[in-house]
Protein backbone atom coordinates (compact mmCIF):
# COMPACT_ATOMS: atom_id res chain seq x y z
CA UNK A 1 0.00 0.00 0.00
CA UNK A 2 1.54 3.28 -1.19
CA UNK A 3 -0.53 5.43 1.17
CA UNK A 4 -1.98 7.42 -1.73
CA UNK A 5 -5.76 7.10 -1.99
CA UNK A 6 -7.72 7.79 -5.14
CA UNK A 7 -11.48 7.82 -5.53
CA UNK A 8 -13.48 6.64 -7.29
CA UNK A 9 -11.83 3.52 -8.67
CA UNK A 10 -14.07 3.45 -11.71
CA UNK A 11 -16.14 6.10 -13.42
CA UNK A 12 -18.40 5.71 -16.44
CA UNK A 13 -19.91 8.80 -17.94
CA UNK A 14 -21.16 10.23 -21.22
CA UNK A 15 -19.54 12.62 -23.65
CA UNK A 16 -19.97 16.25 -22.72
CA UNK A 17 -20.18 15.56 -19.01
CA UNK A 18 -17.93 16.76 -16.19
CA UNK A 19 -16.29 14.60 -13.52
CA UNK A 20 -14.09 15.15 -10.49
CA UNK A 21 -11.34 12.77 -9.43
CA UNK A 22 -10.02 12.93 -5.90
CA UNK A 23 -6.63 12.15 -4.43
CA UNK A 24 -5.35 12.02 -0.86
CA UNK A 25 -1.56 12.02 -0.72
CA UNK A 26 0.62 10.09 1.68
CA UNK A 27 0.79 11.59 5.13
CA UNK A 28 3.48 14.26 5.14
CA UNK A 29 3.81 14.57 1.36
CA UNK A 30 3.36 18.13 0.15
CA UNK A 31 3.58 17.49 -3.59
CA UNK A 32 0.83 15.98 -5.70
CA UNK A 33 1.17 14.98 -9.34
CA UNK A 34 -1.51 13.91 -11.81
CA UNK A 35 -0.85 11.57 -14.73
CA UNK A 36 -2.98 10.17 -17.53
CA UNK A 37 -2.26 6.68 -18.82
CA UNK A 38 -3.79 5.48 -22.05
CA UNK A 39 -2.89 2.56 -24.28
CA UNK A 40 -1.68 4.67 -27.19
CA UNK A 41 -0.05 7.55 -25.32
CA UNK A 42 1.64 5.89 -22.38
CA UNK A 43 2.06 7.82 -19.12
CA UNK A 44 1.44 11.54 -19.64
CA UNK A 45 2.23 14.13 -16.98
CA UNK A 46 -0.65 16.55 -16.46
CA UNK A 47 0.08 18.82 -13.53
CA UNK A 48 2.00 19.15 -10.26
CA UNK A 49 1.09 20.97 -7.06
CA UNK A 50 3.22 21.77 -4.08
CA UNK A 51 1.61 22.79 -0.81
CA UNK A 52 -1.44 24.23 -2.54
CA UNK A 53 0.32 26.01 -5.37
CA UNK A 54 0.66 24.93 -8.97
CA UNK A 55 4.29 24.00 -9.62
CA UNK A 56 4.40 22.64 -13.15
CA UNK A 57 2.11 21.71 -16.01
CA UNK A 58 2.50 19.12 -18.69
CA UNK A 59 0.10 17.96 -21.38
CA UNK A 60 -3.01 19.18 -19.59
CA UNK A 61 -5.92 20.20 -21.79
CA UNK A 62 -7.79 23.46 -21.21
CA UNK A 63 -10.89 21.37 -20.43
CA UNK A 64 -9.02 19.92 -17.46
CA UNK A 65 -8.21 21.70 -14.22
CA UNK A 66 -6.92 20.76 -10.81
CA UNK A 67 -6.35 22.17 -7.39
CA UNK A 68 -4.75 21.23 -4.11
CA UNK A 69 -6.59 22.15 -0.95
CA UNK A 70 -5.21 23.30 2.44
CA UNK A 71 -5.49 19.75 3.79
CA UNK A 72 -3.28 18.74 0.81
CA UNK A 73 -5.81 16.56 -0.94
CA UNK A 74 -6.19 17.28 -4.63
CA UNK A 75 -8.95 17.14 -7.19
CA UNK A 76 -8.72 16.82 -10.95
CA UNK A 77 -11.70 18.19 -12.83
CA UNK A 78 -12.39 16.99 -16.36
CA UNK A 79 -15.09 18.75 -18.34
CA UNK A 80 -16.72 18.54 -21.78
CA UNK A 81 -15.57 14.95 -21.85
CA UNK A 82 -14.71 13.27 -25.12
CA UNK A 83 -14.30 9.61 -25.99
CA UNK A 84 -10.55 10.12 -26.16
CA UNK A 85 -10.44 11.11 -22.50
CA UNK A 86 -11.08 7.50 -21.53
CA UNK A 87 -7.98 6.47 -19.63
CA UNK A 88 -6.48 5.65 -16.26
CA UNK A 89 -5.78 8.74 -14.19
CA UNK A 90 -3.10 8.41 -11.54
CA UNK A 91 -2.25 10.62 -8.66
CA UNK A 92 1.18 10.47 -7.08
CA UNK A 93 2.70 12.25 -4.13
CA UNK A 94 6.17 12.92 -2.83
CA UNK A 95 8.09 14.75 -0.21
CA UNK A 96 9.33 17.76 -2.11
CA UNK A 97 13.03 17.28 -2.13
CA UNK A 98 15.87 16.09 -4.22
CA UNK A 99 15.93 12.31 -4.70
CA UNK A 100 12.40 11.83 -3.38
CA UNK A 101 10.51 9.17 -5.32
CA UNK A 102 6.89 9.38 -6.37
CA UNK A 103 4.32 7.20 -4.65
CA UNK A 104 1.36 6.33 -6.84
CA UNK A 105 -2.25 5.60 -6.07
CA UNK A 106 -4.08 2.78 -7.81
CA UNK A 107 -5.75 5.13 -10.23
CA UNK A 108 -9.22 6.03 -11.41
CA UNK A 109 -10.37 4.30 -14.58
CA UNK A 110 -12.51 6.72 -16.58
CA UNK A 111 -14.69 5.44 -19.37
CA UNK A 112 -16.45 7.98 -21.56
CA UNK A 113 -19.27 6.54 -23.67
CA UNK B 1 15.66 18.70 -23.09
CA UNK B 2 15.06 16.00 -20.50
CA UNK B 3 13.89 12.58 -21.59
CA UNK B 4 14.07 8.85 -20.98
CA UNK B 5 14.28 6.20 -23.67
CA UNK B 6 13.72 2.57 -22.84
CA UNK B 7 13.67 -0.52 -24.97
CA UNK B 8 10.39 -1.32 -26.61
CA UNK B 9 8.51 -4.40 -25.68
CA UNK B 10 6.86 -6.63 -25.31
CA UNK B 11 9.51 -8.89 -23.87
CA UNK B 12 8.74 -12.57 -23.32
CA UNK B 13 11.08 -14.76 -21.31
CA UNK B 14 11.04 -18.22 -19.87
CA UNK B 15 11.16 -18.64 -16.12
CA UNK B 16 14.72 -18.43 -14.72
CA UNK B 17 16.01 -16.54 -17.76
CA UNK B 18 18.21 -13.45 -17.44
CA UNK B 19 16.47 -10.10 -17.87
CA UNK B 20 17.85 -6.84 -19.19
CA UNK B 21 15.68 -3.82 -19.96
CA UNK B 22 17.69 -0.98 -21.43
CA UNK B 23 17.18 2.62 -20.35
CA UNK B 24 19.07 5.71 -21.44
CA UNK B 25 18.44 9.30 -20.55
CA UNK B 26 19.20 12.89 -21.44
CA UNK B 27 19.13 15.48 -18.71
CA UNK B 28 20.06 19.12 -18.21
CA UNK B 29 21.59 18.63 -14.81
CA UNK B 30 22.23 15.82 -12.36
CA UNK B 31 19.21 13.53 -12.25
CA UNK B 32 18.08 10.88 -9.84
CA UNK B 33 17.08 7.70 -11.63
CA UNK B 34 14.29 5.29 -10.85
CA UNK B 35 12.69 2.06 -11.98
CA UNK B 36 8.99 1.59 -11.37
CA UNK B 37 6.90 -1.54 -11.87
CA UNK B 38 3.20 -1.69 -12.70
CA UNK B 39 1.29 -4.92 -12.14
CA UNK B 40 -2.05 -5.38 -13.91
CA UNK B 41 -4.78 -3.23 -12.43
CA UNK B 42 -2.44 -1.38 -10.08
CA UNK B 43 -0.54 1.86 -9.88
CA UNK B 44 3.19 2.22 -10.39
CA UNK B 45 5.37 1.03 -7.54
CA UNK B 46 8.91 2.13 -6.89
CA UNK B 47 11.24 -0.78 -7.61
CA UNK B 48 14.63 0.83 -7.06
CA UNK B 49 16.48 4.11 -7.36
CA UNK B 50 19.97 5.60 -7.66
CA UNK B 51 20.82 9.18 -6.91
CA UNK B 52 24.37 9.67 -8.18
CA UNK B 53 26.85 8.28 -10.66
CA UNK B 54 28.01 4.68 -10.03
CA UNK B 55 25.27 4.08 -7.44
CA UNK B 56 23.62 0.71 -7.73
CA UNK B 57 19.97 0.38 -6.81
CA UNK B 58 18.65 -3.05 -5.94
CA UNK B 59 15.43 -4.64 -4.75
CA UNK B 60 13.75 -8.05 -5.02
CA UNK B 61 16.65 -9.41 -7.10
CA UNK B 62 16.53 -6.52 -9.57
CA UNK B 63 19.54 -4.26 -10.02
CA UNK B 64 20.42 -1.14 -11.98
CA UNK B 65 23.61 0.93 -12.00
CA UNK B 66 23.70 4.67 -12.67
CA UNK B 67 26.21 5.07 -15.53
CA UNK B 68 26.92 8.73 -16.13
CA UNK B 69 29.43 8.09 -18.92
CA UNK B 70 26.87 6.21 -21.00
CA UNK B 71 23.80 8.03 -19.55
CA UNK B 72 22.22 4.67 -18.85
CA UNK B 73 20.34 2.88 -16.08
CA UNK B 74 19.67 -0.62 -17.37
CA UNK B 75 17.50 -2.94 -15.30
CA UNK B 76 18.72 -6.51 -14.75
CA UNK B 77 17.62 -9.63 -12.95
CA UNK B 78 19.47 -12.89 -12.96
CA UNK B 79 16.51 -15.26 -12.85
CA UNK B 80 12.99 -14.04 -13.57
CA UNK B 81 9.84 -15.58 -12.17
CA UNK B 82 6.30 -15.68 -13.49
CA UNK B 83 5.37 -13.17 -10.78
CA UNK B 84 7.73 -10.61 -12.39
CA UNK B 85 5.34 -10.26 -15.33
CA UNK B 86 4.48 -6.56 -15.36
CA UNK B 87 5.23 -3.28 -17.10
CA UNK B 88 8.52 -1.62 -16.13
CA UNK B 89 9.10 2.14 -16.36
CA UNK B 90 12.40 3.96 -16.20
CA UNK B 91 12.24 7.53 -14.90
CA UNK B 92 14.40 10.46 -13.93
CA UNK B 93 13.84 13.45 -11.71
CA UNK B 94 15.67 16.75 -11.58
CA UNK B 95 15.86 18.99 -8.57
CA UNK B 96 16.47 22.05 -10.76
CA UNK B 97 13.03 21.58 -12.30
CA UNK B 98 11.10 21.47 -9.04
CA UNK B 99 11.40 17.71 -8.79
CA UNK B 100 9.71 17.05 -12.09
CA UNK B 101 9.70 13.46 -13.30
CA UNK B 102 10.25 12.17 -16.81
CA UNK B 103 9.09 8.65 -17.60
CA UNK B 104 9.95 6.25 -20.37
CA UNK B 105 7.19 4.60 -22.36
CA UNK B 106 7.29 1.39 -20.35
CA UNK B 107 8.38 -2.14 -21.27
CA UNK B 108 5.95 -4.99 -20.90
CA UNK B 109 7.48 -8.22 -19.58
CA UNK B 110 5.79 -11.59 -19.69
CA UNK B 111 7.46 -14.57 -18.04
CA UNK B 112 6.22 -17.99 -19.07
CA UNK B 113 6.62 -21.15 -16.98
PDB file of C-alpha atoms in Angstrom:
ATOM      1  CA  UNK A   1       0.000   0.000   0.000  1.00  0.00           C
ATOM      2  CA  UNK A   2       1.539   3.277  -1.185  1.00  0.00           C
ATOM      3  CA  UNK A   3      -0.528   5.432   1.173  1.00  0.00           C
ATOM      4  CA  UNK A   4      -1.983   7.418  -1.729  1.00  0.00           C
ATOM      5  CA  UNK A   5      -5.761   7.099  -1.991  1.00  0.00           C
ATOM      6  CA  UNK A   6      -7.719   7.790  -5.143  1.00  0.00           C
ATOM      7  CA  UNK A   7     -11.478   7.821  -5.528  1.00  0.00           C
ATOM      8  CA  UNK A   8     -13.483   6.639  -7.289  1.00  0.00           C
ATOM      9  CA  UNK A   9     -11.830   3.515  -8.670  1.00  0.00           C
ATOM     10  CA  UNK A  10     -14.066   3.453 -11.711  1.00  0.00           C
ATOM     11  CA  UNK A  11     -16.141   6.099 -13.418  1.00  0.00           C
ATOM     12  CA  UNK A  12     -18.395   5.713 -16.437  1.00  0.00           C
ATOM     13  CA  UNK A  13     -19.909   8.797 -17.937  1.00  0.00           C
ATOM     14  CA  UNK A  14     -21.163  10.230 -21.218  1.00  0.00           C
ATOM     15  CA  UNK A  15     -19.540  12.616 -23.645  1.00  0.00           C
ATOM     16  CA  UNK A  16     -19.973  16.246 -22.719  1.00  0.00           C
ATOM     17  CA  UNK A  17     -20.184  15.563 -19.012  1.00  0.00           C
ATOM     18  CA  UNK A  18     -17.929  16.759 -16.189  1.00  0.00           C
ATOM     19  CA  UNK A  19     -16.288  14.604 -13.522  1.00  0.00           C
ATOM     20  CA  UNK A  20     -14.086  15.146 -10.492  1.00  0.00           C
ATOM     21  CA  UNK A  21     -11.344  12.765  -9.432  1.00  0.00           C
ATOM     22  CA  UNK A  22     -10.024  12.926  -5.902  1.00  0.00           C
ATOM     23  CA  UNK A  23      -6.630  12.153  -4.425  1.00  0.00           C
ATOM     24  CA  UNK A  24      -5.347  12.021  -0.861  1.00  0.00           C
ATOM     25  CA  UNK A  25      -1.556  12.025  -0.719  1.00  0.00           C
ATOM     26  CA  UNK A  26       0.615  10.092   1.682  1.00  0.00           C
ATOM     27  CA  UNK A  27       0.793  11.588   5.125  1.00  0.00           C
ATOM     28  CA  UNK A  28       3.481  14.261   5.136  1.00  0.00           C
ATOM     29  CA  UNK A  29       3.813  14.573   1.362  1.00  0.00           C
ATOM     30  CA  UNK A  30       3.355  18.130   0.148  1.00  0.00           C
ATOM     31  CA  UNK A  31       3.579  17.492  -3.593  1.00  0.00           C
ATOM     32  CA  UNK A  32       0.833  15.980  -5.702  1.00  0.00           C
ATOM     33  CA  UNK A  33       1.172  14.980  -9.337  1.00  0.00           C
ATOM     34  CA  UNK A  34      -1.508  13.914 -11.812  1.00  0.00           C
ATOM     35  CA  UNK A  35      -0.845  11.566 -14.732  1.00  0.00           C
ATOM     36  CA  UNK A  36      -2.982  10.169 -17.528  1.00  0.00           C
ATOM     37  CA  UNK A  37      -2.259   6.677 -18.819  1.00  0.00           C
ATOM     38  CA  UNK A  38      -3.786   5.483 -22.048  1.00  0.00           C
ATOM     39  CA  UNK A  39      -2.892   2.561 -24.276  1.00  0.00           C
ATOM     40  CA  UNK A  40      -1.685   4.668 -27.194  1.00  0.00           C
ATOM     41  CA  UNK A  41      -0.052   7.546 -25.315  1.00  0.00           C
ATOM     42  CA  UNK A  42       1.643   5.895 -22.381  1.00  0.00           C
ATOM     43  CA  UNK A  43       2.057   7.823 -19.125  1.00  0.00           C
ATOM     44  CA  UNK A  44       1.435  11.535 -19.637  1.00  0.00           C
ATOM     45  CA  UNK A  45       2.230  14.132 -16.977  1.00  0.00           C
ATOM     46  CA  UNK A  46      -0.648  16.549 -16.461  1.00  0.00           C
ATOM     47  CA  UNK A  47       0.081  18.821 -13.530  1.00  0.00           C
ATOM     48  CA  UNK A  48       2.003  19.153 -10.260  1.00  0.00           C
ATOM     49  CA  UNK A  49       1.089  20.965  -7.061  1.00  0.00           C
ATOM     50  CA  UNK A  50       3.216  21.774  -4.083  1.00  0.00           C
ATOM     51  CA  UNK A  51       1.607  22.794  -0.808  1.00  0.00           C
ATOM     52  CA  UNK A  52      -1.438  24.229  -2.545  1.00  0.00           C
ATOM     53  CA  UNK A  53       0.322  26.010  -5.367  1.00  0.00           C
ATOM     54  CA  UNK A  54       0.661  24.927  -8.968  1.00  0.00           C
ATOM     55  CA  UNK A  55       4.292  23.999  -9.617  1.00  0.00           C
ATOM     56  CA  UNK A  56       4.396  22.636 -13.149  1.00  0.00           C
ATOM     57  CA  UNK A  57       2.107  21.711 -16.007  1.00  0.00           C
ATOM     58  CA  UNK A  58       2.496  19.118 -18.689  1.00  0.00           C
ATOM     59  CA  UNK A  59       0.099  17.961 -21.383  1.00  0.00           C
ATOM     60  CA  UNK A  60      -3.010  19.176 -19.593  1.00  0.00           C
ATOM     61  CA  UNK A  61      -5.916  20.200 -21.791  1.00  0.00           C
ATOM     62  CA  UNK A  62      -7.792  23.459 -21.213  1.00  0.00           C
ATOM     63  CA  UNK A  63     -10.893  21.371 -20.431  1.00  0.00           C
ATOM     64  CA  UNK A  64      -9.024  19.920 -17.458  1.00  0.00           C
ATOM     65  CA  UNK A  65      -8.208  21.702 -14.218  1.00  0.00           C
ATOM     66  CA  UNK A  66      -6.921  20.763 -10.814  1.00  0.00           C
ATOM     67  CA  UNK A  67      -6.353  22.172  -7.391  1.00  0.00           C
ATOM     68  CA  UNK A  68      -4.749  21.230  -4.114  1.00  0.00           C
ATOM     69  CA  UNK A  69      -6.589  22.146  -0.953  1.00  0.00           C
ATOM     70  CA  UNK A  70      -5.213  23.295   2.438  1.00  0.00           C
ATOM     71  CA  UNK A  71      -5.495  19.750   3.786  1.00  0.00           C
ATOM     72  CA  UNK A  72      -3.285  18.741   0.809  1.00  0.00           C
ATOM     73  CA  UNK A  73      -5.809  16.556  -0.936  1.00  0.00           C
ATOM     74  CA  UNK A  74      -6.188  17.280  -4.627  1.00  0.00           C
ATOM     75  CA  UNK A  75      -8.952  17.141  -7.189  1.00  0.00           C
ATOM     76  CA  UNK A  76      -8.719  16.821 -10.951  1.00  0.00           C
ATOM     77  CA  UNK A  77     -11.702  18.189 -12.834  1.00  0.00           C
ATOM     78  CA  UNK A  78     -12.392  16.989 -16.363  1.00  0.00           C
ATOM     79  CA  UNK A  79     -15.095  18.750 -18.343  1.00  0.00           C
ATOM     80  CA  UNK A  80     -16.724  18.542 -21.777  1.00  0.00           C
ATOM     81  CA  UNK A  81     -15.572  14.951 -21.847  1.00  0.00           C
ATOM     82  CA  UNK A  82     -14.710  13.273 -25.119  1.00  0.00           C
ATOM     83  CA  UNK A  83     -14.304   9.608 -25.991  1.00  0.00           C
ATOM     84  CA  UNK A  84     -10.550  10.123 -26.161  1.00  0.00           C
ATOM     85  CA  UNK A  85     -10.441  11.112 -22.499  1.00  0.00           C
ATOM     86  CA  UNK A  86     -11.085   7.501 -21.527  1.00  0.00           C
ATOM     87  CA  UNK A  87      -7.981   6.465 -19.628  1.00  0.00           C
ATOM     88  CA  UNK A  88      -6.482   5.648 -16.261  1.00  0.00           C
ATOM     89  CA  UNK A  89      -5.783   8.740 -14.188  1.00  0.00           C
ATOM     90  CA  UNK A  90      -3.097   8.413 -11.542  1.00  0.00           C
ATOM     91  CA  UNK A  91      -2.254  10.621  -8.655  1.00  0.00           C
ATOM     92  CA  UNK A  92       1.179  10.471  -7.080  1.00  0.00           C
ATOM     93  CA  UNK A  93       2.701  12.246  -4.128  1.00  0.00           C
ATOM     94  CA  UNK A  94       6.169  12.922  -2.828  1.00  0.00           C
ATOM     95  CA  UNK A  95       8.091  14.748  -0.209  1.00  0.00           C
ATOM     96  CA  UNK A  96       9.332  17.762  -2.111  1.00  0.00           C
ATOM     97  CA  UNK A  97      13.034  17.282  -2.128  1.00  0.00           C
ATOM     98  CA  UNK A  98      15.872  16.093  -4.222  1.00  0.00           C
ATOM     99  CA  UNK A  99      15.927  12.307  -4.701  1.00  0.00           C
ATOM    100  CA  UNK A 100      12.399  11.832  -3.375  1.00  0.00           C
ATOM    101  CA  UNK A 101      10.507   9.165  -5.321  1.00  0.00           C
ATOM    102  CA  UNK A 102       6.893   9.381  -6.373  1.00  0.00           C
ATOM    103  CA  UNK A 103       4.316   7.195  -4.648  1.00  0.00           C
ATOM    104  CA  UNK A 104       1.361   6.334  -6.841  1.00  0.00           C
ATOM    105  CA  UNK A 105      -2.250   5.601  -6.073  1.00  0.00           C
ATOM    106  CA  UNK A 106      -4.085   2.778  -7.811  1.00  0.00           C
ATOM    107  CA  UNK A 107      -5.751   5.130 -10.234  1.00  0.00           C
ATOM    108  CA  UNK A 108      -9.220   6.030 -11.412  1.00  0.00           C
ATOM    109  CA  UNK A 109     -10.373   4.304 -14.577  1.00  0.00           C
ATOM    110  CA  UNK A 110     -12.513   6.724 -16.579  1.00  0.00           C
ATOM    111  CA  UNK A 111     -14.694   5.437 -19.374  1.00  0.00           C
ATOM    112  CA  UNK A 112     -16.452   7.977 -21.560  1.00  0.00           C
ATOM    113  CA  UNK A 113     -19.275   6.536 -23.669  1.00  0.00           C
TER     114      UNK A 113
ATOM    115  CA  UNK B   1      15.665  18.695 -23.094  1.00  0.00           C
ATOM    116  CA  UNK B   2      15.063  16.001 -20.500  1.00  0.00           C
ATOM    117  CA  UNK B   3      13.886  12.582 -21.587  1.00  0.00           C
ATOM    118  CA  UNK B   4      14.069   8.851 -20.983  1.00  0.00           C
ATOM    119  CA  UNK B   5      14.284   6.203 -23.668  1.00  0.00           C
ATOM    120  CA  UNK B   6      13.719   2.569 -22.838  1.00  0.00           C
ATOM    121  CA  UNK B   7      13.666  -0.525 -24.972  1.00  0.00           C
ATOM    122  CA  UNK B   8      10.390  -1.316 -26.605  1.00  0.00           C
ATOM    123  CA  UNK B   9       8.513  -4.404 -25.682  1.00  0.00           C
ATOM    124  CA  UNK B  10       6.857  -6.627 -25.308  1.00  0.00           C
ATOM    125  CA  UNK B  11       9.513  -8.889 -23.866  1.00  0.00           C
ATOM    126  CA  UNK B  12       8.739 -12.568 -23.319  1.00  0.00           C
ATOM    127  CA  UNK B  13      11.083 -14.758 -21.307  1.00  0.00           C
ATOM    128  CA  UNK B  14      11.038 -18.225 -19.875  1.00  0.00           C
ATOM    129  CA  UNK B  15      11.160 -18.643 -16.123  1.00  0.00           C
ATOM    130  CA  UNK B  16      14.724 -18.433 -14.718  1.00  0.00           C
ATOM    131  CA  UNK B  17      16.011 -16.536 -17.757  1.00  0.00           C
ATOM    132  CA  UNK B  18      18.207 -13.447 -17.441  1.00  0.00           C
ATOM    133  CA  UNK B  19      16.470 -10.104 -17.867  1.00  0.00           C
ATOM    134  CA  UNK B  20      17.852  -6.839 -19.192  1.00  0.00           C
ATOM    135  CA  UNK B  21      15.684  -3.820 -19.959  1.00  0.00           C
ATOM    136  CA  UNK B  22      17.687  -0.977 -21.431  1.00  0.00           C
ATOM    137  CA  UNK B  23      17.176   2.616 -20.346  1.00  0.00           C
ATOM    138  CA  UNK B  24      19.073   5.708 -21.442  1.00  0.00           C
ATOM    139  CA  UNK B  25      18.437   9.304 -20.545  1.00  0.00           C
ATOM    140  CA  UNK B  26      19.205  12.890 -21.443  1.00  0.00           C
ATOM    141  CA  UNK B  27      19.129  15.484 -18.707  1.00  0.00           C
ATOM    142  CA  UNK B  28      20.062  19.122 -18.214  1.00  0.00           C
ATOM    143  CA  UNK B  29      21.589  18.633 -14.810  1.00  0.00           C
ATOM    144  CA  UNK B  30      22.227  15.815 -12.358  1.00  0.00           C
ATOM    145  CA  UNK B  31      19.212  13.527 -12.251  1.00  0.00           C
ATOM    146  CA  UNK B  32      18.079  10.884  -9.844  1.00  0.00           C
ATOM    147  CA  UNK B  33      17.080   7.698 -11.633  1.00  0.00           C
ATOM    148  CA  UNK B  34      14.286   5.286 -10.850  1.00  0.00           C
ATOM    149  CA  UNK B  35      12.692   2.064 -11.985  1.00  0.00           C
ATOM    150  CA  UNK B  36       8.989   1.594 -11.375  1.00  0.00           C
ATOM    151  CA  UNK B  37       6.904  -1.540 -11.875  1.00  0.00           C
ATOM    152  CA  UNK B  38       3.204  -1.693 -12.699  1.00  0.00           C
ATOM    153  CA  UNK B  39       1.286  -4.918 -12.143  1.00  0.00           C
ATOM    154  CA  UNK B  40      -2.049  -5.381 -13.907  1.00  0.00           C
ATOM    155  CA  UNK B  41      -4.783  -3.233 -12.431  1.00  0.00           C
ATOM    156  CA  UNK B  42      -2.442  -1.380 -10.081  1.00  0.00           C
ATOM    157  CA  UNK B  43      -0.536   1.863  -9.884  1.00  0.00           C
ATOM    158  CA  UNK B  44       3.187   2.215 -10.394  1.00  0.00           C
ATOM    159  CA  UNK B  45       5.371   1.032  -7.536  1.00  0.00           C
ATOM    160  CA  UNK B  46       8.914   2.133  -6.892  1.00  0.00           C
ATOM    161  CA  UNK B  47      11.240  -0.778  -7.606  1.00  0.00           C
ATOM    162  CA  UNK B  48      14.633   0.834  -7.064  1.00  0.00           C
ATOM    163  CA  UNK B  49      16.483   4.107  -7.362  1.00  0.00           C
ATOM    164  CA  UNK B  50      19.965   5.604  -7.656  1.00  0.00           C
ATOM    165  CA  UNK B  51      20.824   9.181  -6.914  1.00  0.00           C
ATOM    166  CA  UNK B  52      24.374   9.673  -8.181  1.00  0.00           C
ATOM    167  CA  UNK B  53      26.850   8.284 -10.657  1.00  0.00           C
ATOM    168  CA  UNK B  54      28.008   4.684 -10.032  1.00  0.00           C
ATOM    169  CA  UNK B  55      25.272   4.085  -7.443  1.00  0.00           C
ATOM    170  CA  UNK B  56      23.619   0.705  -7.733  1.00  0.00           C
ATOM    171  CA  UNK B  57      19.970   0.378  -6.814  1.00  0.00           C
ATOM    172  CA  UNK B  58      18.652  -3.045  -5.940  1.00  0.00           C
ATOM    173  CA  UNK B  59      15.434  -4.636  -4.748  1.00  0.00           C
ATOM    174  CA  UNK B  60      13.748  -8.052  -5.021  1.00  0.00           C
ATOM    175  CA  UNK B  61      16.648  -9.406  -7.095  1.00  0.00           C
ATOM    176  CA  UNK B  62      16.533  -6.517  -9.572  1.00  0.00           C
ATOM    177  CA  UNK B  63      19.536  -4.257 -10.016  1.00  0.00           C
ATOM    178  CA  UNK B  64      20.422  -1.136 -11.980  1.00  0.00           C
ATOM    179  CA  UNK B  65      23.614   0.929 -12.003  1.00  0.00           C
ATOM    180  CA  UNK B  66      23.698   4.673 -12.675  1.00  0.00           C
ATOM    181  CA  UNK B  67      26.210   5.071 -15.528  1.00  0.00           C
ATOM    182  CA  UNK B  68      26.919   8.731 -16.131  1.00  0.00           C
ATOM    183  CA  UNK B  69      29.429   8.092 -18.919  1.00  0.00           C
ATOM    184  CA  UNK B  70      26.871   6.213 -21.001  1.00  0.00           C
ATOM    185  CA  UNK B  71      23.798   8.030 -19.547  1.00  0.00           C
ATOM    186  CA  UNK B  72      22.217   4.668 -18.853  1.00  0.00           C
ATOM    187  CA  UNK B  73      20.338   2.877 -16.079  1.00  0.00           C
ATOM    188  CA  UNK B  74      19.668  -0.622 -17.375  1.00  0.00           C
ATOM    189  CA  UNK B  75      17.496  -2.944 -15.295  1.00  0.00           C
ATOM    190  CA  UNK B  76      18.723  -6.508 -14.749  1.00  0.00           C
ATOM    191  CA  UNK B  77      17.618  -9.626 -12.950  1.00  0.00           C
ATOM    192  CA  UNK B  78      19.468 -12.885 -12.955  1.00  0.00           C
ATOM    193  CA  UNK B  79      16.507 -15.259 -12.849  1.00  0.00           C
ATOM    194  CA  UNK B  80      12.994 -14.042 -13.574  1.00  0.00           C
ATOM    195  CA  UNK B  81       9.842 -15.581 -12.169  1.00  0.00           C
ATOM    196  CA  UNK B  82       6.296 -15.681 -13.491  1.00  0.00           C
ATOM    197  CA  UNK B  83       5.374 -13.172 -10.783  1.00  0.00           C
ATOM    198  CA  UNK B  84       7.729 -10.614 -12.390  1.00  0.00           C
ATOM    199  CA  UNK B  85       5.342 -10.262 -15.325  1.00  0.00           C
ATOM    200  CA  UNK B  86       4.482  -6.561 -15.357  1.00  0.00           C
ATOM    201  CA  UNK B  87       5.235  -3.283 -17.104  1.00  0.00           C
ATOM    202  CA  UNK B  88       8.523  -1.617 -16.135  1.00  0.00           C
ATOM    203  CA  UNK B  89       9.097   2.138 -16.358  1.00  0.00           C
ATOM    204  CA  UNK B  90      12.402   3.961 -16.204  1.00  0.00           C
ATOM    205  CA  UNK B  91      12.241   7.533 -14.904  1.00  0.00           C
ATOM    206  CA  UNK B  92      14.398  10.461 -13.933  1.00  0.00           C
ATOM    207  CA  UNK B  93      13.839  13.453 -11.714  1.00  0.00           C
ATOM    208  CA  UNK B  94      15.670  16.746 -11.576  1.00  0.00           C
ATOM    209  CA  UNK B  95      15.862  18.990  -8.568  1.00  0.00           C
ATOM    210  CA  UNK B  96      16.472  22.048 -10.756  1.00  0.00           C
ATOM    211  CA  UNK B  97      13.028  21.581 -12.300  1.00  0.00           C
ATOM    212  CA  UNK B  98      11.099  21.468  -9.040  1.00  0.00           C
ATOM    213  CA  UNK B  99      11.403  17.707  -8.785  1.00  0.00           C
ATOM    214  CA  UNK B 100       9.711  17.053 -12.091  1.00  0.00           C
ATOM    215  CA  UNK B 101       9.696  13.465 -13.297  1.00  0.00           C
ATOM    216  CA  UNK B 102      10.246  12.168 -16.811  1.00  0.00           C
ATOM    217  CA  UNK B 103       9.087   8.649 -17.597  1.00  0.00           C
ATOM    218  CA  UNK B 104       9.950   6.250 -20.368  1.00  0.00           C
ATOM    219  CA  UNK B 105       7.192   4.600 -22.357  1.00  0.00           C
ATOM    220  CA  UNK B 106       7.288   1.389 -20.351  1.00  0.00           C
ATOM    221  CA  UNK B 107       8.375  -2.141 -21.266  1.00  0.00           C
ATOM    222  CA  UNK B 108       5.953  -4.991 -20.897  1.00  0.00           C
ATOM    223  CA  UNK B 109       7.485  -8.216 -19.579  1.00  0.00           C
ATOM    224  CA  UNK B 110       5.792 -11.594 -19.692  1.00  0.00           C
ATOM    225  CA  UNK B 111       7.462 -14.569 -18.037  1.00  0.00           C
ATOM    226  CA  UNK B 112       6.219 -17.993 -19.075  1.00  0.00           C
ATOM    227  CA  UNK B 113       6.625 -21.146 -16.979  1.00  0.00           C
TER     228      UNK B 113
END
